[in-house]
Coordinates of C-alpha atoms in Angstrom, one line a residue:
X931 CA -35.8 -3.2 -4.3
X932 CA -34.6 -3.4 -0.5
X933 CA -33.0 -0.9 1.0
X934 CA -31.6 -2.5 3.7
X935 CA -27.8 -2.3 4.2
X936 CA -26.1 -5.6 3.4
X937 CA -24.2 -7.1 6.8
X938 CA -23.2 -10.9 5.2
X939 CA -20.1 -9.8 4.2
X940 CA -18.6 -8.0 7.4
X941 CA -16.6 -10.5 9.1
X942 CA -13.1 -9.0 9.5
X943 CA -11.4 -11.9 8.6
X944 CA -7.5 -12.1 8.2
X945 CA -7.0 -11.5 4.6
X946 CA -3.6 -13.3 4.3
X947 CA -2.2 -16.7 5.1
X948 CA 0.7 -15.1 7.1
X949 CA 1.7 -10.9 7.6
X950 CA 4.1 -9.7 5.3
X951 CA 7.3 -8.5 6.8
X952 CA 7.5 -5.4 6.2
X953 CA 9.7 -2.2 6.4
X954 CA 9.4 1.5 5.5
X955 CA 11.7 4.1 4.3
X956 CA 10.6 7.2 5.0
X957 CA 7.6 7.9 7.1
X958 CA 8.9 9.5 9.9
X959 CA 8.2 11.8 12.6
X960 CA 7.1 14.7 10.4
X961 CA 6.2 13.1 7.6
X962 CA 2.7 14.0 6.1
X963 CA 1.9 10.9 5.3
X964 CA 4.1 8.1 6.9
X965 CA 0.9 7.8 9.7
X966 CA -1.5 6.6 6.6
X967 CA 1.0 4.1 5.5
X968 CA 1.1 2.6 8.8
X969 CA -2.7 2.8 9.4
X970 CA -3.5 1.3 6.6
X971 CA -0.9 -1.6 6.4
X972 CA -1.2 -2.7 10.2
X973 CA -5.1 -2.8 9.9
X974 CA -6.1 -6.0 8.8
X975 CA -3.0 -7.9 10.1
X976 CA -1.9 -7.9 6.4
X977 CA 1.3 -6.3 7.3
X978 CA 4.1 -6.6 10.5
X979 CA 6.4 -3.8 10.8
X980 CA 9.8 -5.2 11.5
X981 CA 12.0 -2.9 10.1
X982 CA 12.9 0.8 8.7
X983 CA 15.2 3.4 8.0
X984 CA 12.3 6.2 9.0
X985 CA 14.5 9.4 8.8
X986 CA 17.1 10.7 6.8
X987 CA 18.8 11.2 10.4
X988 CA 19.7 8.0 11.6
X989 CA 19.3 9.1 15.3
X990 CA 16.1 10.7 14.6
X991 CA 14.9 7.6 12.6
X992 CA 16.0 5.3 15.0
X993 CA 14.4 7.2 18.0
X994 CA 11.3 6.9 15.9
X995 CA 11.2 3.9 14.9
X996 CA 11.7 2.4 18.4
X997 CA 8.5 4.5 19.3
X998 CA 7.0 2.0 17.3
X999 CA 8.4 -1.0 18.8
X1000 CA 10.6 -1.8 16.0
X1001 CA 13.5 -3.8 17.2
X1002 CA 16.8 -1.4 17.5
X1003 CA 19.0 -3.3 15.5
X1004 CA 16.3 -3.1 12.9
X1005 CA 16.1 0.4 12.8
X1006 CA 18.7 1.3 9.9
X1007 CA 20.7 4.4 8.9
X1008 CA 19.5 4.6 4.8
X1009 CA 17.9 2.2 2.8
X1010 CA 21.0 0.7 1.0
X1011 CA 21.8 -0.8 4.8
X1012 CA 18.1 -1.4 5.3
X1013 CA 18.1 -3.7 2.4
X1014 CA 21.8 -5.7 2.1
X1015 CA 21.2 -6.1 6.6
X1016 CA 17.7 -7.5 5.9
X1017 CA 18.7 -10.0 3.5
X1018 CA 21.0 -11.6 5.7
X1019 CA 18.0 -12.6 8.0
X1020 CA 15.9 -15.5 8.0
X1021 CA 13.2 -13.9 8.8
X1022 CA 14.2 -10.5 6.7
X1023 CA 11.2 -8.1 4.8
X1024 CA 9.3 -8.9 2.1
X1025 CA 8.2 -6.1 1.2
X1026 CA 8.8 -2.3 2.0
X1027 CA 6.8 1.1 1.1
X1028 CA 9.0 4.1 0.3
X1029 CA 7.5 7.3 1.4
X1030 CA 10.3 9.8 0.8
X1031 CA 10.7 12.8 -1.2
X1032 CA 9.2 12.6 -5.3
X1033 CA 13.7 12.9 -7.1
X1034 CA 14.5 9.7 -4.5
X1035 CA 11.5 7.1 -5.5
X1036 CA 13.4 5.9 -8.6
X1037 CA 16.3 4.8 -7.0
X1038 CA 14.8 3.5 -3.8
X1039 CA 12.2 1.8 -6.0
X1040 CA 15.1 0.1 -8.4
X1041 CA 17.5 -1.0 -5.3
X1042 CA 14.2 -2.7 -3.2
X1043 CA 13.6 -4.3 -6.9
X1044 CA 17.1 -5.4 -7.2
X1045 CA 16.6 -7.0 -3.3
X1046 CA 13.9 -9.0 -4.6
X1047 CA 11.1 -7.2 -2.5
X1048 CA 7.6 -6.5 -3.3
X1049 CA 7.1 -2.5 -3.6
X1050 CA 4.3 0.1 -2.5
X1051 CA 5.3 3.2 -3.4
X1052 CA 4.1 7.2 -3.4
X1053 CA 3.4 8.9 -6.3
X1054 CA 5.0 9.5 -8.9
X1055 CA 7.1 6.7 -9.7
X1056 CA 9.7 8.6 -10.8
X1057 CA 10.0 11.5 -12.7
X1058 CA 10.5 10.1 -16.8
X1059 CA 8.7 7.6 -18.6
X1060 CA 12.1 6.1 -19.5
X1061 CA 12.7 5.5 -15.4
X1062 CA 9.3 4.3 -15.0
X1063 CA 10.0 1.3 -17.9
X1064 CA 13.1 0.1 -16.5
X1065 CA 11.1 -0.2 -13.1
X1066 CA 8.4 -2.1 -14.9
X1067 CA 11.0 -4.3 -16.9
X1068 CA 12.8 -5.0 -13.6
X1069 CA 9.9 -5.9 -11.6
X1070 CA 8.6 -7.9 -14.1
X1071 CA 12.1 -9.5 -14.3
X1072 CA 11.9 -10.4 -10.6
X1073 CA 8.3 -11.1 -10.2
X1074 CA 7.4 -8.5 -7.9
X1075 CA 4.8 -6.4 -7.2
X1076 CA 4.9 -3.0 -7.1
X1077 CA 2.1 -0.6 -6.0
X1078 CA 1.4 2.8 -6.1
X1079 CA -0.6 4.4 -3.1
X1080 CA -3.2 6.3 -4.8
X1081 CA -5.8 6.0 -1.8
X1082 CA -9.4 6.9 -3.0
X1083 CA -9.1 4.1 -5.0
X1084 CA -9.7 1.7 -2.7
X1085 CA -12.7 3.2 -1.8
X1086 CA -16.0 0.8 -2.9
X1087 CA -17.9 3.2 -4.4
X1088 CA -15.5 3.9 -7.2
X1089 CA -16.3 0.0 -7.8
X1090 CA -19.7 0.9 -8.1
X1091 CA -19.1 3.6 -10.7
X1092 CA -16.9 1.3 -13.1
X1093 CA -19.7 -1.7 -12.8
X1094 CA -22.2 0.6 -13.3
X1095 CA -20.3 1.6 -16.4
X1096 CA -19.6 -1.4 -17.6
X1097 CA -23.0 -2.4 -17.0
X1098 CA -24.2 -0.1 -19.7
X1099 CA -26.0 2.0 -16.5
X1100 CA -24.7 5.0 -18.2
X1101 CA -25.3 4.6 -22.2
X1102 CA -22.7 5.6 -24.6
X1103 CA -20.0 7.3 -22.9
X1104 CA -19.4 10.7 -23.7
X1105 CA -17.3 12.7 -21.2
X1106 CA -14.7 12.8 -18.7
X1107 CA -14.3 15.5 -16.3
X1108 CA -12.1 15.4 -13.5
X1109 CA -10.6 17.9 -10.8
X1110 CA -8.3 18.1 -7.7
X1111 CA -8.4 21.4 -6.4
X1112 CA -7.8 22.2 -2.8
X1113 CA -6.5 25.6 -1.5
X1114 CA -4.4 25.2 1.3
X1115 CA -1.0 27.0 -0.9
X1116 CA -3.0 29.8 -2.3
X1117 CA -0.7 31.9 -0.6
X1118 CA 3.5 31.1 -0.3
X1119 CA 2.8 28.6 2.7
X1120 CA 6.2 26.6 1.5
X1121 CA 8.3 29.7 3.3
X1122 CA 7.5 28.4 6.2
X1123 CA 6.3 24.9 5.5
X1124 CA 9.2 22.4 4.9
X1125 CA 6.6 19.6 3.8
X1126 CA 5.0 21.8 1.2
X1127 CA 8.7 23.6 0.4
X1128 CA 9.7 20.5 -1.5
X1129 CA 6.6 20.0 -3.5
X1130 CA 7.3 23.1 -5.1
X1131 CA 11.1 22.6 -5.8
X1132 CA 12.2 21.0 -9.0
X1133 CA 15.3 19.4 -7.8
X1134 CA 12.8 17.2 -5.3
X1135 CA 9.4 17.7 -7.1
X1136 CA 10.2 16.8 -10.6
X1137 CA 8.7 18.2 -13.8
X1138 CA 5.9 19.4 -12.0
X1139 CA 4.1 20.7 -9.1
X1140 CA 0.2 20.3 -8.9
X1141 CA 0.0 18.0 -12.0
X1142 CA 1.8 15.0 -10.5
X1143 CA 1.1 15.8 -6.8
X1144 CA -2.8 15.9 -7.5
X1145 CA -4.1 15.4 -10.7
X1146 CA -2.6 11.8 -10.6
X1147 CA -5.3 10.8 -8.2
X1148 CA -8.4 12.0 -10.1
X1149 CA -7.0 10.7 -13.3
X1150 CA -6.4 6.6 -11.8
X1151 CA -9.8 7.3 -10.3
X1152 CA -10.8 7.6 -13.9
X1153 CA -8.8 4.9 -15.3
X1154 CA -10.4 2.2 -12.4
X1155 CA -13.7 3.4 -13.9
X1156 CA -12.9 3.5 -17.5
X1157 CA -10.2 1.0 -17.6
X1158 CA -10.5 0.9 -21.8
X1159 CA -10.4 4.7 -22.4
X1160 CA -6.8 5.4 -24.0
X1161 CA -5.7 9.3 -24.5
X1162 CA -5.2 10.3 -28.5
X1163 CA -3.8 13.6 -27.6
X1164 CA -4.0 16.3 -25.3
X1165 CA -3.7 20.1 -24.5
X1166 CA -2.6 21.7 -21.1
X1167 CA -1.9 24.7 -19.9
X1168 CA -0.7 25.2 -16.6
X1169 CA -0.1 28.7 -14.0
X1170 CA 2.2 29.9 -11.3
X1171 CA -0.1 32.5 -9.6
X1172 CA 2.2 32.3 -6.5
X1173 CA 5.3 33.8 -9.1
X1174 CA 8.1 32.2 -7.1
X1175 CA 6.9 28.6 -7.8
X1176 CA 7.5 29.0 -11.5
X1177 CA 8.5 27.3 -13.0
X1178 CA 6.5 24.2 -11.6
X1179 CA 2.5 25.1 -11.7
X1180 CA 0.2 26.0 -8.6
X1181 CA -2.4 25.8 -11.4
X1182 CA -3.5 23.6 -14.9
X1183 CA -6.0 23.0 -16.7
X1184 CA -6.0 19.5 -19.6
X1185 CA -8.5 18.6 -22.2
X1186 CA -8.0 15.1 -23.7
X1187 CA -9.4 13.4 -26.6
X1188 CA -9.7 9.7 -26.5
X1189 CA -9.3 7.0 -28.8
X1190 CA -13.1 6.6 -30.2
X1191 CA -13.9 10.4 -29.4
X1192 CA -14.8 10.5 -25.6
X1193 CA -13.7 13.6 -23.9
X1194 CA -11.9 14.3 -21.0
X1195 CA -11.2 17.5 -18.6
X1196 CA -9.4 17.8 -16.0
X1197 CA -8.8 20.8 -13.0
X1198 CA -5.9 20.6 -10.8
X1199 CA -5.3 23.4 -8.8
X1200 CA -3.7 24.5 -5.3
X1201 CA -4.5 28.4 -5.5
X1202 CA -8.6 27.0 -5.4
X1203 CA -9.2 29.8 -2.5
X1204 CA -12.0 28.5 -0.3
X1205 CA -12.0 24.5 -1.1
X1206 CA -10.9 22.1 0.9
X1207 CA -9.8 19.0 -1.1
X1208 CA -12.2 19.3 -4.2
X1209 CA -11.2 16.1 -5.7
X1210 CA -14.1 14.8 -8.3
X1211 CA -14.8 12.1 -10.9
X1212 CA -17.6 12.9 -13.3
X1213 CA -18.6 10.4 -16.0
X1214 CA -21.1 11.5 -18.7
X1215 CA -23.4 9.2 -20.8
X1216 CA -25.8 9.4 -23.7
X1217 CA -28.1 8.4 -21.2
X1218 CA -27.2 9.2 -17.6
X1219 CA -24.0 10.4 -15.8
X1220 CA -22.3 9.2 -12.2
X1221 CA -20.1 11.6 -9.6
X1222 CA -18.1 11.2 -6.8
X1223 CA -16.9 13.9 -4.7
X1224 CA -13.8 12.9 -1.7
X1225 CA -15.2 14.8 0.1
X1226 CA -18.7 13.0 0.6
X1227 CA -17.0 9.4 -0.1
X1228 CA -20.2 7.6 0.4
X1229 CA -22.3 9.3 -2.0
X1230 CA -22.3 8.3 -5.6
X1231 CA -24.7 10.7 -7.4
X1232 CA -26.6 8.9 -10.3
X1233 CA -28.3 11.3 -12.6
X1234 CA -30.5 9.6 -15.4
X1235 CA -31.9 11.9 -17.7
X1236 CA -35.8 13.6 -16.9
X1237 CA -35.5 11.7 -14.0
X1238 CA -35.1 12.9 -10.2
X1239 CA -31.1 12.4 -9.0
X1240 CA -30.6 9.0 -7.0
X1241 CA -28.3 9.4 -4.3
X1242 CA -26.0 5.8 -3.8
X1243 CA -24.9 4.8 -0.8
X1244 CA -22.2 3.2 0.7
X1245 CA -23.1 -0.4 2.1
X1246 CA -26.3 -1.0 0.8
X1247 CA -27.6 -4.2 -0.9
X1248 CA -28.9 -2.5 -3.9
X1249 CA -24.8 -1.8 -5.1
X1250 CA -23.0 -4.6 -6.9
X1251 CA -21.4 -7.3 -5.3
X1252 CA -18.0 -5.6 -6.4
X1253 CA -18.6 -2.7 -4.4
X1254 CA -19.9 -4.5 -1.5
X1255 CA -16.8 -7.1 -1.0
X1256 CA -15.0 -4.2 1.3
X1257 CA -17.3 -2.6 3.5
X1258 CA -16.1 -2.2 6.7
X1259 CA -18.9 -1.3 8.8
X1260 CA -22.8 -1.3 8.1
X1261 CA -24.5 1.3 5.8
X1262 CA -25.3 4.9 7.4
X1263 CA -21.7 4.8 8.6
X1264 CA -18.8 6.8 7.2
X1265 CA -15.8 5.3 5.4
X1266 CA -13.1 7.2 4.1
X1267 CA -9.8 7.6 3.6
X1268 CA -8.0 5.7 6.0
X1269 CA -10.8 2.5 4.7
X1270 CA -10.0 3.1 1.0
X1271 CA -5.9 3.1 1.9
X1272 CA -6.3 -0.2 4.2
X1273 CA -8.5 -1.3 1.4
X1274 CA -6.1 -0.9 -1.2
X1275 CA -3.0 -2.5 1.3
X1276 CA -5.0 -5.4 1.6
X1277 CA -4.9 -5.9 -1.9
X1278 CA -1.4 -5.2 -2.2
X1279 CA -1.3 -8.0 0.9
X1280 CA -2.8 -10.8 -0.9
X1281 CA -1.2 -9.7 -4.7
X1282 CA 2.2 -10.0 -3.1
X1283 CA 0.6 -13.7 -2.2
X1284 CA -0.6 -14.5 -5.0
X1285 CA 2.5 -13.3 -6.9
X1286 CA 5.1 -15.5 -4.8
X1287 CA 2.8 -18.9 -6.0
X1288 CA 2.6 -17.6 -9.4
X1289 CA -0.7 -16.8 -9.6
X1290 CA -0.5 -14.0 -12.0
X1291 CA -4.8 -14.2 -12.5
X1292 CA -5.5 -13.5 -9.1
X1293 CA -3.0 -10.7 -9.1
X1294 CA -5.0 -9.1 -12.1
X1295 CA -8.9 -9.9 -10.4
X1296 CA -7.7 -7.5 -7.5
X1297 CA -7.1 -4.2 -9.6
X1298 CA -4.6 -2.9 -7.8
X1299 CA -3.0 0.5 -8.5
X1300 CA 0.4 -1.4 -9.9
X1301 CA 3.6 -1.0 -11.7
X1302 CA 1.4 0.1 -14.8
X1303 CA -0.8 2.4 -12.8
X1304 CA 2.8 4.2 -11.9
X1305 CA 4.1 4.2 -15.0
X1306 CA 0.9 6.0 -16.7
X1307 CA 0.9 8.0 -14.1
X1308 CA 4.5 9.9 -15.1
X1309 CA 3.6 8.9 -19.1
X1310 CA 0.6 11.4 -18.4
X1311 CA 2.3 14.2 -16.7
X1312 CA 5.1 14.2 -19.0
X1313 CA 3.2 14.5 -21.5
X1314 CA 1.1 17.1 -20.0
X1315 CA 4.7 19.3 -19.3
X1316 CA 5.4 18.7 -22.9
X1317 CA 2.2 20.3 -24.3
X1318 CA 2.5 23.1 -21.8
X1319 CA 6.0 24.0 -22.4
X1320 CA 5.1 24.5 -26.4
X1321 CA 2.4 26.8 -25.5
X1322 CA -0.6 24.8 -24.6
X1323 CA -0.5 22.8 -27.7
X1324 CA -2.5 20.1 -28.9
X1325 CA 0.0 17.4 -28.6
X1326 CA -0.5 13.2 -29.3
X1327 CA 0.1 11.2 -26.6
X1328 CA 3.3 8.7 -26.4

């Protein structure tokens, strides 16, 4: 087998006919993660940014937003304007990504729907399953997309893990176990913290806390790998060790059964003293097991049983062509993040392409985090709330 890293495929070639006109709401100075948007979307040309309404000050937004180079007139008060001022235009957005506050993504979502724009938004969706169907039912009503930013998943090796598993690399499979558990908020950091203050506020977090701000992640990670696994019930029992975030959890443990009797686990935690991120995928088979760790995104550890453990890595030719297709830069260098999220724009470039010609098959081939991804998502974490407020009950999934 060679071991060389495979170079063919790193062009950098413009991955759409024509940039999307895009805008953002939200995103603005101070937001935690307005910067990745923008990093990722600008990247490969996929995207222009033409227009906004960045801040939930219009001075401040519009201050900002001309820092970027956004025209002035194009820099809008709300998102309502934003939307009705672009569609007078000729050459009006597209598409927009909402990065705002968790209680506002439902409405924003529905009104850029209703404008007949494609959608990327944060996690979660919204904060019910019933929100999250009329979102699908609308979208699918206007032939949009809509995407949901959960970034590791555009990173290649998670490719590798769900070919592999496909493959058969791993037997039978067995097991599940998942975790997100940083922990930057093991003390009352939102006192003094605005962006973390919200997280842990009901009226702007939703239902939950750590279970829809992290867990979501780990669990679509899972879901790319094992895209046929479907939950038969679950159990979850979830923590405020920093009391005044009750009642939203710093802390939760889930077990879930799955239809044909694979197992799943899954640790989300803030409070994890001494970790940094901690975000991990483990899949388990009768005859070997696979694990990736954020942390070291290049690494794919591949354990086959009474054999020595075979570290993957990024970029290399021995790696199936699917996790090969978005490498960046040769093998030995690192990709993280910021690739996987300009991985995953990219994708959510050419499936708003494909979806204005009607070319629903090419939409599928790119397995985007969509409109189904989100709605999952807030299925899972509602019903993970729901087993937790009986009393960490076994509960079946709906």
């Amino acid at each position: 087998m060679s071991m060389r890293g495979d170079m063919t495929m790193i062009q950098g070639d413009l991955k759409v006919a024509a940039p999307i006109r895009w805008a953002m709401v939200g995103g603005g100075r101070g937001s935690q993660i307005g910067y990745s948007h923008r990093c990722a979307a600008l990247r490969d040309n996929s995207f222009q940014l033409v227009a906004g309404a960045f801040d939930i000050d219009p001075a401040r937004g519009r201050e900002f937003g001309e820092s970027l180079r956004v025209a002035p007139e194009r820099c809008y008060a709300d998102y309502p304007t934003l939307f009705a001022e672009e569609a007078k235009r000729e050459d009006g957005i597209q598409a927009v990504s909402i990065a705002t506050p968790n209680s506002t993504h439902f409405a924003i979502c529905k009104a850029a729907l209703e404008a007949g724009l494609h959608v990327i938004c944060e996690k979660p969706l919204c904060f019910s399953v019933a929100q999250a169907e009329e979102l699908r039912a609308l979208a699918d009503e206007r032939g949009r997309i809509v995407g949901v930013t959960y970034g590791y998943a555009g990173h290649q090796l998670i490719r590798q893990a769900r070919e592999m598993i496909a493959n058969g690399d791993l037997g039978e499979i067995r097991m599940v176990h998942m975790q997100f558990a940083h922990g930057f908020h093991s003390e009352a950091v939102e006192q003094t913290d605005p962006g973390a203050r919200w997280r842990v506020d009901p009226r702007h977090a939703g239902p939950s806390y750590v279970l829809g701000d992290l867990a979501t992640h780990p669990y679509y990670i899972a879901e790319m790998m094992l895209p046929a696994l479907r939950i038969k019930r679950l159990l979850c029992s979830r923590q405020s060790f920093v009391a005044s975030r009750a009642p939203l959890e710093d802390n939760a443990y889930v077990l879930m059964e799955y239809e044909g009797g694979v197992m799943g686990h899954l640790w989300t935690s803030a409070v994890n003293a001494g970790s940094m991120h901690g975000q991990k995928v483990r899949v388990i088979g009768s005859r070997a097991s696979v694990e990736w760790w954020d942390e070291h995104p290049n690494q794919l550890r591949y354990e086959v049983q009474g054999e020595p453990v075979r570290i993957l890595e990024r970029g290399m030719d021995y790696l199936y062509p699917q996790a090969r297709q978005d490498d960046r830069i040769g093998a030995g260098h690192p990709e993280g993040l910021f690739e996987a999220w300009s991985n995953l724009y990219y994708r959510f470039a050419l499936a708003m392409e494909a979806q204005d010609r009607g070319d629903t098959e090419a939409v599928e081939a790119l397995g985007i985090p969509d409109i189904d991804a989100g709605v999952e998502g807030v299925r899972w974490v509602e019903n993970c709330v729901r087993s937790a407020d009986a009393g960490a009950v076994w509960v079946d999934y709906v």
